[in-house]
């Protein structure tokens, strides 16, 4: 491998790129990783991590209110966006430091510059320097999609939302997916008036219809406004700084911030990939095989840029599998079945396996068990918010093929239950397990 400057050159220091770099270096490879923004990538810098901290911050609105029913004398509290924002951003800085240190400790060289591919074994840095490597790994992630219409430049995306100068009094969120529902919950708890605008009447496409319907119902009760089948005509910026949003067939709406949460597009353009023969699909994703290899033998790709499942733990697994396969003499592929996922809405949703609809299409015979209950804490708090747990089973074998939950701490509970679903356990195995009482999770072993 000594003919090349490096054994591995990674473009992008996000979840997938960092894992691949660290593990490859630990196997003894000479690794360089280029990053044009900040080490850590979307998840750490402007995604999962700061978002989850905002979710925690937002939930205090309910906790402080409920605390009074539990005997606490809570004075009227007010929320200060700048304090939370700055504390969250400071934590992002801390994690950015830890990720950088992790790469340093592993012996991977960090190059804080944009890199593009100029040959099957060659990259060029923004400074003009050319570098050769036996393997090149594309781990450049994805960026927010912004719908095309006049005035769209007045909106922001999840990249900017963590840095807002002040809390918007009124926010319009475009989209009905993960980011839209998570930020609708966050801003609603902070006291902003939230309007979610989606092009269809389906929120969280891909999730089980029962939990989606429950979230919509709870969100409406909490005061979040939804506009479905809505099409943007234009946005005008007014002299007072407010935004006037024109939707087809509706009265114009005045808001302070428009947040686009309309999907994410792989970062594959402007990297020189097609010039060297790396094929890109119609959605902009780098085409790869099960070993993460592109259509050029020496160039691989992992994470959101391949648009398989846009989730951090998947990018990490792909990065690990790449390093194990190429430098660890341990060929591995990622198993994409039964991947648990969660929406950190208020309340959160968590899900693993087939939805009821998918199971009915695929299996024919299906048995569904559900528990529709009010968490004990919500009962005492007088909070009329019901949780829903749903288990989808193969009608012939009793095997649990999917679990779908909405309610407090659903993601924390589902992670453990996902092990059972992945292991192919049956409903009987759940029934055989003694309930842990009193808990919300016990509903999973008491389903009728
Ligand atoms: P999603 O794919 O979740 O949702 C996109 C939404 O935008 C859908 O409601 C979709 O409508 C709508 N939409 C798509 N294209 C257009 C368009 N051209 N014009 C108008 N509306 C459009 O995307 P997000 O942006 O919310 O999140 C991106 C990805 O990031 C997620 O898919 C997920 O993989 C990841 N993510 C994961 C999180 C988690 O794990 N908790 C949190 C945040 C993001 P329709 O469905 O009707 O087509």
Tab-separated table of C-alpha atoms and ligand atoms in Angstrom:
chain	number	residue	atom	x	y	z
A	1	UNK	CA	0.000	0.000	0.000
A	2	UNK	CA	3.060	2.253	0.269
A	3	UNK	CA	2.567	3.589	-3.301
A	4	UNK	CA	-0.219	5.803	-2.026
A	5	UNK	CA	-0.066	8.732	0.416
A	6	UNK	CA	-2.718	6.998	2.543
A	7	UNK	CA	-4.415	3.624	2.697
A	8	UNK	CA	-7.777	5.311	3.200
A	9	UNK	CA	-9.014	8.806	2.455
A	10	UNK	CA	-12.423	9.547	3.960
A	11	UNK	CA	-14.487	12.505	2.790
A	12	UNK	CA	-16.829	13.606	5.570
A	13	UNK	CA	-16.313	13.353	9.340
A	14	UNK	CA	-19.882	12.548	10.349
A	15	UNK	CA	-21.170	9.420	12.053
A	16	UNK	CA	-20.230	6.997	9.244
A	17	UNK	CA	-16.951	8.649	8.262
A	18	UNK	CA	-15.651	8.964	11.806
A	19	UNK	CA	-16.431	5.331	12.653
A	20	UNK	CA	-14.796	4.087	9.450
A	21	UNK	CA	-11.727	6.303	10.011
A	22	UNK	CA	-11.222	5.372	13.652
A	23	UNK	CA	-11.658	1.636	13.162
A	24	UNK	CA	-9.553	1.519	9.978
A	25	UNK	CA	-6.753	3.405	11.743
A	26	UNK	CA	-7.006	1.004	14.697
A	27	UNK	CA	-6.490	-1.852	12.230
A	28	UNK	CA	-3.237	-0.170	11.211
A	29	UNK	CA	-4.363	1.684	8.092
A	30	UNK	CA	-2.895	5.108	7.335
A	31	UNK	CA	-6.045	7.239	7.342
A	32	UNK	CA	-6.866	10.848	6.489
A	33	UNK	CA	-10.335	12.321	6.841
A	34	UNK	CA	-11.416	15.575	5.229
A	35	UNK	CA	-14.224	17.673	6.703
A	36	UNK	CA	-15.354	21.024	5.300
A	37	UNK	CA	-17.509	22.043	8.274
A	38	UNK	CA	-17.164	20.502	11.739
A	39	UNK	CA	-16.076	17.050	12.925
A	40	UNK	CA	-19.136	15.165	14.162
A	41	UNK	CA	-21.421	15.655	11.180
A	42	UNK	CA	-25.166	16.275	11.110
A	43	UNK	CA	-26.080	14.072	14.078
A	44	UNK	CA	-23.697	15.697	16.524
A	45	UNK	CA	-23.503	19.251	15.196
A	46	UNK	CA	-27.013	20.030	13.870
A	47	UNK	CA	-29.199	16.993	14.221
A	48	UNK	CA	-29.998	14.221	16.682
A	49	UNK	CA	-27.937	15.468	19.617
A	50	UNK	CA	-28.870	19.175	19.847
A	51	UNK	CA	-32.441	18.259	18.824
A	52	UNK	CA	-32.771	15.765	21.682
A	53	UNK	CA	-31.470	18.386	24.122
A	54	UNK	CA	-34.125	20.812	22.876
A	55	UNK	CA	-36.743	18.058	23.318
A	56	UNK	CA	-35.650	17.668	26.950
A	57	UNK	CA	-35.726	21.436	27.389
A	58	UNK	CA	-39.185	21.660	25.869
A	59	UNK	CA	-40.665	18.913	28.005
A	60	UNK	CA	-40.101	20.963	31.149
A	61	UNK	CA	-43.118	23.014	30.078
A	62	UNK	CA	-45.339	20.011	30.832
A	63	UNK	CA	-43.280	18.739	33.766
A	64	UNK	CA	-43.391	22.073	35.574
A	65	UNK	CA	-47.150	22.237	35.106
A	66	UNK	CA	-47.706	18.644	36.192
A	67	UNK	CA	-45.407	19.063	39.216
A	68	UNK	CA	-48.125	21.116	40.947
A	69	UNK	CA	-50.453	18.109	40.925
A	70	UNK	CA	-47.635	16.171	42.629
A	71	UNK	CA	-47.530	18.670	45.456
A	72	UNK	CA	-44.737	20.945	44.323
A	73	UNK	CA	-45.177	24.619	44.795
A	74	UNK	CA	-43.924	25.797	41.416
A	75	UNK	CA	-43.830	29.547	40.957
A	76	UNK	CA	-44.711	30.902	37.533
A	77	UNK	CA	-41.710	29.990	35.413
A	78	UNK	CA	-40.586	31.615	32.214
A	79	UNK	CA	-38.447	30.189	29.456
A	80	UNK	CA	-35.304	31.777	28.097
A	81	UNK	CA	-34.440	30.531	24.627
A	82	UNK	CA	-30.973	32.094	24.569
A	83	UNK	CA	-29.925	30.193	27.698
A	84	UNK	CA	-31.022	26.825	26.346
A	85	UNK	CA	-29.636	27.552	22.874
A	86	UNK	CA	-26.225	28.569	24.213
A	87	UNK	CA	-26.001	25.634	26.621
A	88	UNK	CA	-26.926	23.226	23.830
A	89	UNK	CA	-24.406	24.780	21.456
A	90	UNK	CA	-21.734	24.551	24.173
A	91	UNK	CA	-22.464	20.850	24.494
A	92	UNK	CA	-22.167	20.491	20.732
A	93	UNK	CA	-18.713	22.125	21.021
A	94	UNK	CA	-17.788	19.619	23.725
A	95	UNK	CA	-18.825	16.678	21.556
A	96	UNK	CA	-17.078	18.159	18.543
A	97	UNK	CA	-13.915	18.164	20.679
A	98	UNK	CA	-14.439	14.563	21.752
A	99	UNK	CA	-14.968	13.381	18.173
A	100	UNK	CA	-11.843	15.227	17.050
A	101	UNK	CA	-9.876	13.743	19.940
A	102	UNK	CA	-11.189	10.243	19.091
A	103	UNK	CA	-9.840	10.551	15.561
A	104	UNK	CA	-6.518	11.949	16.831
A	105	UNK	CA	-6.141	9.164	19.371
A	106	UNK	CA	-6.802	6.551	16.698
A	107	UNK	CA	-4.074	8.114	14.569
A	108	UNK	CA	-6.322	9.359	11.755
A	109	UNK	CA	-5.239	12.668	10.269
A	110	UNK	CA	-7.974	15.328	10.149
A	111	UNK	CA	-7.908	17.748	7.240
A	112	UNK	CA	-10.365	20.613	7.757
A	113	UNK	CA	-10.939	21.318	4.077
A	114	UNK	CA	-13.348	20.357	1.369
A	115	UNK	CA	-12.076	17.453	-0.722
A	116	UNK	CA	-13.228	16.307	-4.151
A	117	UNK	CA	-12.483	13.125	-6.039
A	118	UNK	CA	-10.174	13.534	-9.021
A	119	UNK	CA	-9.409	9.901	-9.791
A	120	UNK	CA	-10.109	6.378	-8.549
A	121	UNK	CA	-7.216	6.824	-6.098
A	122	UNK	CA	-6.879	10.592	-5.963
A	123	UNK	CA	-8.543	13.497	-4.205
A	124	UNK	CA	-7.945	17.235	-4.424
A	125	UNK	CA	-8.215	19.515	-1.403
A	126	UNK	CA	-9.759	22.984	-1.633
A	127	UNK	CA	-6.236	24.386	-1.263
A	128	UNK	CA	-5.307	22.604	-4.498
A	129	UNK	CA	-3.165	19.893	-2.928
A	130	UNK	CA	-3.599	16.438	-4.468
A	131	UNK	CA	-3.513	13.327	-2.306
A	132	UNK	CA	-3.536	9.664	-3.284
A	133	UNK	CA	-5.109	6.784	-1.381
A	134	UNK	CA	-5.655	3.091	-2.000
A	135	UNK	CA	-9.291	3.481	-0.996
A	136	UNK	CA	-11.577	6.505	-0.926
A	137	UNK	CA	-14.674	6.496	1.285
A	138	UNK	CA	-17.488	8.948	0.558
A	139	UNK	CA	-19.298	9.772	3.803
A	140	UNK	CA	-20.599	13.231	2.989
A	141	UNK	CA	-24.132	12.804	4.379
A	142	UNK	CA	-27.141	14.730	3.135
A	143	UNK	CA	-28.573	18.246	3.232
A	144	UNK	CA	-32.095	19.609	3.697
A	145	UNK	CA	-34.283	19.754	0.612
A	146	UNK	CA	-35.997	23.109	0.046
A	147	UNK	CA	-39.051	23.152	-2.245
A	148	UNK	CA	-38.771	25.501	-5.245
A	149	UNK	CA	-41.047	28.553	-5.151
A	150	UNK	CA	-40.611	32.344	-5.033
A	151	UNK	CA	-39.382	33.601	-1.670
A	152	UNK	CA	-38.140	30.221	-0.414
A	153	UNK	CA	-34.869	31.952	0.517
A	154	UNK	CA	-36.691	33.525	3.469
A	155	UNK	CA	-37.096	30.116	5.135
A	156	UNK	CA	-34.582	28.266	7.254
A	157	UNK	CA	-33.772	24.565	7.663
A	158	UNK	CA	-32.696	22.319	10.514
A	159	UNK	CA	-29.172	23.656	9.895
A	160	UNK	CA	-30.133	27.102	11.138
A	161	UNK	CA	-32.878	26.347	13.636
A	162	UNK	CA	-30.463	25.682	16.505
A	163	UNK	CA	-29.011	29.197	16.145
A	164	UNK	CA	-32.166	31.349	16.126
A	165	UNK	CA	-31.608	34.757	17.761
A	166	UNK	CA	-34.927	34.612	19.517
A	167	UNK	CA	-37.850	32.294	19.982
A	168	UNK	CA	-40.351	32.819	17.151
A	169	UNK	CA	-43.809	33.842	18.316
A	170	UNK	CA	-45.261	32.110	15.239
A	171	UNK	CA	-43.498	29.414	13.232
A	172	UNK	CA	-44.619	27.646	10.090
A	173	UNK	CA	-43.041	24.235	9.567
A	174	UNK	CA	-43.152	22.759	6.073
A	175	UNK	CA	-43.262	18.940	5.900
A	176	UNK	CA	-44.912	16.183	7.878
A	177	UNK	CA	-41.998	13.882	8.642
A	178	UNK	CA	-39.516	13.428	11.461
A	179	UNK	CA	-38.117	16.940	11.641
A	180	UNK	CA	-41.482	18.663	11.193
A	181	UNK	CA	-43.151	16.730	14.007
A	182	UNK	CA	-40.168	16.933	16.337
A	183	UNK	CA	-39.789	20.699	15.980
A	184	UNK	CA	-43.550	21.256	16.040
A	185	UNK	CA	-43.511	19.640	19.486
A	186	UNK	CA	-40.447	21.582	20.633
A	187	UNK	CA	-41.691	25.040	19.612
A	188	UNK	CA	-45.222	24.365	20.801
A	189	UNK	CA	-43.914	23.501	24.279
A	190	UNK	CA	-41.848	26.702	24.274
A	191	UNK	CA	-45.042	28.641	23.633
A	192	UNK	CA	-44.698	29.470	19.930
A	193	UNK	CA	-47.763	29.173	17.742
A	194	UNK	CA	-46.948	26.315	15.370
A	195	UNK	CA	-48.498	25.613	11.973
A	196	UNK	CA	-47.426	22.448	10.166
A	197	UNK	CA	-47.960	22.621	6.415
A	198	UNK	CA	-47.743	19.419	4.397
A	199	UNK	CA	-48.312	18.589	0.755
A	200	UNK	CA	-50.381	15.493	1.598
A	201	UNK	CA	-52.531	14.561	4.596
A	202	UNK	CA	-50.087	11.871	5.707
A	203	UNK	CA	-47.711	12.616	8.542
A	204	UNK	CA	-44.758	10.329	9.236
A	205	UNK	CA	-45.259	8.179	6.186
A	206	UNK	CA	-43.973	4.676	6.870
A	207	UNK	CA	-45.064	4.582	10.515
A	208	UNK	CA	-48.045	2.505	11.623
A	209	UNK	CA	-51.310	4.341	11.004
A	210	UNK	CA	-52.522	3.968	14.592
A	211	UNK	CA	-49.555	5.751	16.168
A	212	UNK	CA	-49.540	8.411	13.447
A	213	UNK	CA	-53.226	9.121	14.020
A	214	UNK	CA	-52.659	9.279	17.777
A	215	UNK	CA	-49.816	11.794	17.389
A	216	UNK	CA	-51.921	13.960	15.103
A	217	UNK	CA	-54.817	13.906	17.547
A	218	UNK	CA	-52.589	14.746	20.537
A	219	UNK	CA	-50.744	17.462	18.586
A	220	UNK	CA	-54.054	19.089	17.607
A	221	UNK	CA	-55.198	18.956	21.236
A	222	UNK	CA	-51.975	20.651	22.296
A	223	UNK	CA	-52.758	23.497	19.895
A	224	UNK	CA	-50.543	22.696	16.900
A	225	UNK	CA	-52.250	23.759	13.682
A	226	UNK	CA	-52.053	21.469	10.620
A	227	UNK	CA	-52.671	22.469	6.991
A	228	UNK	CA	-52.822	19.480	4.676
A	229	UNK	CA	-52.732	19.253	0.867
A	230	UNK	CA	-51.168	22.683	0.985
A	231	UNK	CA	-48.986	24.077	-1.754
A	232	UNK	CA	-46.646	27.035	-1.336
A	233	UNK	CA	-47.190	29.899	-3.782
A	234	UNK	CA	-44.698	32.387	-2.373
A	235	UNK	CA	-43.221	33.953	0.730
A	236	UNK	CA	-42.826	37.715	1.079
A	237	UNK	CA	-40.649	39.378	3.666
A	238	UNK	CA	-42.460	42.331	5.222
A	239	UNK	CA	-40.847	45.567	6.352
A	240	UNK	CA	-41.264	44.593	9.993
A	241	UNK	CA	-39.233	41.427	9.327
A	242	UNK	CA	-42.244	39.080	9.461
A	243	UNK	CA	-42.915	36.611	6.691
A	244	UNK	CA	-46.168	36.526	4.721
A	245	UNK	CA	-46.784	33.015	3.443
A	246	UNK	CA	-49.120	32.428	0.522
A	247	UNK	CA	-50.539	28.911	0.205
A	248	UNK	CA	-52.705	27.992	-2.791
A	249	UNK	CA	-56.399	28.471	-2.066
A	250	UNK	CA	-55.877	29.744	1.498
A	251	UNK	CA	-55.707	33.101	3.230
A	252	UNK	CA	-52.120	34.369	3.552
A	253	UNK	CA	-50.497	33.696	6.899
A	254	UNK	CA	-48.055	35.901	8.792
A	255	UNK	CA	-45.305	34.185	10.755
A	256	UNK	CA	-41.869	34.973	12.175
A	257	UNK	CA	-40.017	31.902	10.932
A	258	UNK	CA	-40.575	29.345	8.172
A	259	UNK	CA	-38.738	26.069	8.741
A	260	UNK	CA	-38.371	23.656	5.823
A	261	UNK	CA	-38.425	20.019	6.926
A	262	UNK	CA	-39.170	18.449	3.582
A	263	UNK	CA	-36.668	15.621	3.397
A	264	UNK	CA	-32.925	15.393	2.965
A	265	UNK	CA	-30.920	14.986	-0.245
A	266	UNK	CA	-27.615	13.054	-0.486
A	267	UNK	CA	-24.502	15.257	-0.723
A	268	UNK	CA	-23.172	13.751	-3.929
A	269	UNK	CA	-22.914	16.707	-6.291
A	270	UNK	CA	-19.777	18.757	-6.851
A	271	UNK	CA	-17.572	15.958	-5.538
A	272	UNK	CA	-16.283	14.871	-8.941
A	273	UNK	CA	-17.821	11.444	-8.461
A	274	UNK	CA	-19.507	11.038	-11.839
A	275	UNK	CA	-16.379	12.287	-13.644
A	276	UNK	CA	-14.421	9.314	-12.309
A	277	UNK	CA	-17.218	6.823	-13.059
A	278	UNK	CA	-19.059	6.598	-9.734
A	279	UNK	CA	-22.745	6.144	-10.552
A	280	UNK	CA	-25.353	8.244	-8.789
A	281	UNK	CA	-29.039	7.258	-8.732
A	282	UNK	CA	-32.046	9.433	-9.605
A	283	UNK	CA	-32.326	10.685	-6.009
A	284	UNK	CA	-28.666	11.713	-5.912
A	285	UNK	CA	-27.491	8.730	-3.873
A	286	UNK	CA	-24.144	7.048	-4.528
A	287	UNK	CA	-24.955	3.554	-5.811
A	288	UNK	CA	-23.252	0.917	-3.676
A	289	UNK	CA	-23.355	-2.858	-3.282
A	290	UNK	CA	-23.824	-4.744	-0.015
A	291	UNK	CA	-20.122	-4.176	0.761
A	292	UNK	CA	-20.600	-0.387	0.378
A	293	UNK	CA	-18.551	-0.430	-2.836
A	294	UNK	CA	-19.489	2.066	-5.568
A	295	UNK	CA	-19.283	1.354	-9.281
A	296	UNK	CA	-15.538	2.142	-9.015
A	297	UNK	CA	-13.651	-0.609	-7.173
A	298	UNK	CA	-11.514	1.660	-4.982
A	299	UNK	CA	-14.324	4.053	-3.997
A	300	UNK	CA	-16.812	3.190	-1.255
A	301	UNK	CA	-19.665	5.106	0.368
A	302	UNK	CA	-21.526	4.877	3.673
A	303	UNK	CA	-24.283	6.766	5.453
A	304	UNK	CA	-26.892	9.223	4.180
A	305	UNK	CA	-25.051	9.839	0.905
A	306	UNK	CA	-26.117	6.305	-0.072
A	307	UNK	CA	-29.742	6.987	0.986
A	308	UNK	CA	-30.409	3.484	2.293
A	309	UNK	CA	-31.818	4.256	5.732
A	310	UNK	CA	-31.048	7.851	6.806
A	311	UNK	CA	-30.320	7.075	10.451
A	312	UNK	CA	-27.135	7.637	12.463
A	313	UNK	CA	-26.820	4.089	13.864
A	314	UNK	CA	-27.070	2.752	10.314
A	315	UNK	CA	-24.277	5.050	9.080
A	316	UNK	CA	-22.158	3.920	12.044
A	317	UNK	CA	-22.774	0.249	11.239
A	318	UNK	CA	-21.940	0.819	7.589
A	319	UNK	CA	-18.705	2.607	8.552
A	320	UNK	CA	-17.793	-0.224	10.910
A	321	UNK	CA	-18.613	-2.898	8.311
A	322	UNK	CA	-16.480	-1.061	5.740
A	323	UNK	CA	-13.473	-0.914	8.082
A	324	UNK	CA	-13.867	-4.540	9.212
A	325	UNK	CA	-14.163	-5.722	5.628
A	326	UNK	CA	-11.345	-3.717	4.055
A	327	UNK	CA	-8.793	-3.472	6.856
A	328	UNK	CA	-9.917	-5.950	9.512
A	329	UNK	CA	-9.975	-9.105	7.396
A	330	UNK	CA	-13.541	-9.653	8.605
A	331	UNK	CA	-15.956	-9.192	5.674
A	332	UNK	CA	-19.302	-7.999	6.948
A	333	UNK	CA	-22.499	-6.526	5.595
A	334	UNK	CA	-25.175	-4.570	7.429
A	335	UNK	CA	-28.490	-6.238	8.204
A	336	UNK	CA	-31.217	-3.709	7.445
A	337	UNK	CA	-34.080	-5.768	8.842
A	338	UNK	CA	-35.899	-4.805	12.030
A	339	UNK	CA	-34.217	-1.423	12.427
A	340	UNK	CA	-35.862	0.386	15.348
A	341	UNK	CA	-36.611	4.060	14.922
A	342	UNK	CA	-38.162	6.864	16.933
A	343	UNK	CA	-39.721	10.260	16.447
A	344	UNK	CA	-38.945	12.566	19.363
A	345	UNK	CA	-42.278	14.293	19.207
A	346	UNK	CA	-44.368	15.219	22.273
A	347	UNK	CA	-45.124	12.423	23.140
A	348	UNK	CA	-42.559	10.354	21.266
A	349	UNK	CA	-43.201	7.511	18.851
A	350	UNK	CA	-41.053	4.375	18.598
A	351	UNK	CA	-41.334	1.532	16.180
A	352	UNK	CA	-39.664	-1.646	14.998
A	353	UNK	CA	-40.558	-4.136	12.278
A	354	UNK	CA	-43.617	-4.278	10.059
A	355	UNK	CA	-46.585	-1.963	10.403
A	356	UNK	CA	-49.989	-3.622	10.543
A	357	UNK	CA	-50.559	-2.688	6.885
A	358	UNK	CA	-47.222	-4.132	5.741
A	359	UNK	CA	-47.816	-7.331	7.701
A	360	UNK	CA	-51.275	-7.797	6.187
A	361	UNK	CA	-49.820	-7.366	2.690
A	362	UNK	CA	-46.858	-9.652	3.273
A	363	UNK	CA	-48.142	-12.326	5.626
A	364	UNK	CA	-51.864	-12.593	4.961
A	365	UNK	CA	-52.699	-13.954	8.388
A	366	UNK	CA	-51.960	-11.358	11.047
A	367	UNK	CA	-52.909	-10.911	14.692
A	368	UNK	CA	-52.796	-7.490	16.284
A	369	UNK	CA	-52.740	-6.781	20.028
A	370	UNK	CA	-53.024	-3.304	21.451
A	371	UNK	CA	-53.102	-1.427	24.710
A	372	UNK	CA	-54.616	2.051	24.752
A	373	UNK	CA	-53.933	3.484	28.186
A	374	UNK	CA	-53.223	6.607	30.173
A	375	UNK	CA	-49.823	6.536	31.861
A	376	UNK	CA	-50.164	6.613	35.655
A	377	UNK	CA	-48.246	9.873	35.810
A	378	UNK	CA	-50.617	11.488	33.323
A	379	UNK	CA	-53.641	10.316	35.327
A	380	UNK	CA	-52.491	12.053	38.504
A	381	UNK	CA	-51.423	15.087	36.494
A	382	UNK	CA	-54.929	15.304	35.001
A	383	UNK	CA	-53.295	15.150	31.604
A	384	UNK	CA	-55.721	13.657	29.158
A	385	UNK	CA	-53.100	12.098	26.918
A	386	UNK	CA	-53.322	8.415	26.108
A	387	UNK	CA	-50.473	6.124	25.116
A	388	UNK	CA	-50.901	3.396	22.519
A	389	UNK	CA	-48.846	0.207	22.220
A	390	UNK	CA	-49.476	-2.108	19.319
A	391	UNK	CA	-47.984	-5.508	18.625
A	392	UNK	CA	-48.271	-7.060	15.169
A	393	UNK	CA	-47.855	-10.853	14.999
A	394	UNK	CA	-47.690	-13.473	12.294
A	395	UNK	CA	-51.110	-15.162	12.599
A	396	UNK	CA	-49.675	-18.595	11.755
A	397	UNK	CA	-46.604	-18.721	14.007
A	398	UNK	CA	-47.286	-16.096	16.677
A	399	UNK	CA	-43.935	-14.461	15.881
A	400	UNK	CA	-43.901	-10.767	16.749
A	401	UNK	CA	-43.157	-8.951	13.480
A	402	UNK	CA	-43.679	-5.378	14.640
A	403	UNK	CA	-44.134	-3.179	17.703
A	404	UNK	CA	-45.402	0.393	17.448
A	405	UNK	CA	-45.683	2.708	20.401
A	406	UNK	CA	-46.578	6.259	21.235
A	407	UNK	CA	-46.359	7.515	24.788
A	408	UNK	CA	-43.912	8.796	27.399
A	409	UNK	CA	-40.436	7.281	27.046
A	410	UNK	CA	-41.547	5.047	24.154
A	411	UNK	CA	-38.063	5.058	22.509
A	412	UNK	CA	-36.398	4.031	25.792
A	413	UNK	CA	-38.811	1.111	26.140
A	414	UNK	CA	-38.811	0.034	22.525
A	415	UNK	CA	-35.033	-0.345	22.271
A	416	UNK	CA	-35.183	-3.347	24.620
A	417	UNK	CA	-38.312	-4.805	23.011
A	418	UNK	CA	-36.631	-4.514	19.599
A	419	UNK	CA	-34.116	-7.160	20.723
A	420	UNK	CA	-36.985	-9.620	21.115
A	421	UNK	CA	-38.497	-8.737	17.742
A	422	UNK	CA	-35.110	-9.015	16.021
A	423	UNK	CA	-34.560	-12.383	17.727
A	424	UNK	CA	-37.851	-13.627	16.254
A	425	UNK	CA	-39.601	-14.199	19.580
A	426	UNK	CA	-43.311	-14.977	19.744
A	427	UNK	CA	-46.189	-13.287	21.534
A	428	UNK	CA	-46.092	-16.279	23.900
A	429	UNK	CA	-42.523	-15.386	24.903
A	430	UNK	CA	-43.707	-11.882	25.818
A	431	UNK	CA	-46.660	-13.370	27.761
A	432	UNK	CA	-44.276	-15.728	29.609
A	433	UNK	CA	-42.315	-12.773	30.922
A	434	UNK	CA	-43.533	-11.474	34.277
A	435	UNK	CA	-44.646	-7.849	34.230
A	436	UNK	CA	-42.499	-5.236	35.929
A	437	UNK	CA	-45.081	-3.386	37.952
A	438	UNK	CA	-45.963	-0.567	37.951
A	439	UNK	CA	-44.435	0.581	34.683
A	440	UNK	CA	-45.623	1.575	31.252
A	441	UNK	CA	-43.398	-1.080	29.665
A	442	UNK	CA	-45.333	-3.864	31.397
A	443	UNK	CA	-48.142	-3.258	28.895
A	444	UNK	CA	-45.940	-5.076	26.374
A	445	UNK	CA	-46.204	-8.375	28.279
A	446	UNK	CA	-49.877	-7.925	29.150
A	447	UNK	CA	-51.268	-7.295	25.670
A	448	UNK	CA	-54.649	-8.850	24.927
B	1	LIG	P1	-38.992	13.006	6.134
B	1	LIG	O1	-38.660	12.152	4.983
B	1	LIG	O2	-39.203	12.390	7.463
B	1	LIG	O3	-40.304	13.837	5.796
B	1	LIG	C1	-40.334	14.676	4.689
B	1	LIG	C2	-41.671	15.367	4.648
B	1	LIG	O4	-41.635	16.375	3.646
B	1	LIG	C3	-42.810	14.430	4.294
B	1	LIG	O5	-43.943	14.839	5.006
B	1	LIG	C4	-42.986	14.656	2.798
B	1	LIG	O6	-44.321	14.533	2.391
B	1	LIG	C5	-42.588	16.105	2.639
B	1	LIG	N1	-41.940	16.382	1.366
B	1	LIG	C6	-41.009	15.628	0.746
B	1	LIG	N2	-40.620	16.213	-0.402
B	1	LIG	C7	-41.323	17.347	-0.507
B	1	LIG	C8	-41.381	18.374	-1.479
B	1	LIG	N3	-40.654	18.314	-2.585
B	1	LIG	N4	-42.222	19.408	-1.275
B	1	LIG	C9	-42.991	19.457	-0.162
B	1	LIG	N5	-42.979	18.505	0.779
B	1	LIG	C10	-42.156	17.463	0.614
B	1	LIG	O7	-37.850	14.125	6.148
B	1	LIG	P2	-37.282	15.097	7.258
B	1	LIG	O8	-36.777	16.262	6.523
B	1	LIG	O9	-38.254	15.289	8.368
B	1	LIG	O10	-36.049	14.271	7.833
B	1	LIG	C11	-35.057	13.780	6.939
B	1	LIG	C12	-34.556	12.452	7.379
B	1	LIG	O11	-33.694	12.611	8.492
B	1	LIG	C13	-35.638	11.490	7.845
B	1	LIG	O12	-36.190	10.766	6.794
B	1	LIG	C14	-34.888	10.608	8.805
B	1	LIG	O13	-34.327	9.558	8.106
B	1	LIG	C15	-33.828	11.511	9.373
B	1	LIG	N6	-34.229	12.002	10.704
B	1	LIG	C16	-34.376	11.102	11.711
B	1	LIG	C17	-34.761	11.497	12.969
B	1	LIG	C18	-34.921	10.482	14.031
B	1	LIG	O14	-34.420	9.379	13.885
B	1	LIG	N7	-35.647	10.776	15.098
B	1	LIG	C19	-34.998	12.908	13.276
B	1	LIG	C20	-34.838	13.775	12.147
B	1	LIG	C21	-34.464	13.321	10.918
B	1	LIG	P3	-44.956	13.117	1.945
B	1	LIG	O15	-44.683	12.114	3.011
B	1	LIG	O16	-46.385	13.428	1.804
B	1	LIG	O17	-44.257	12.760	0.685
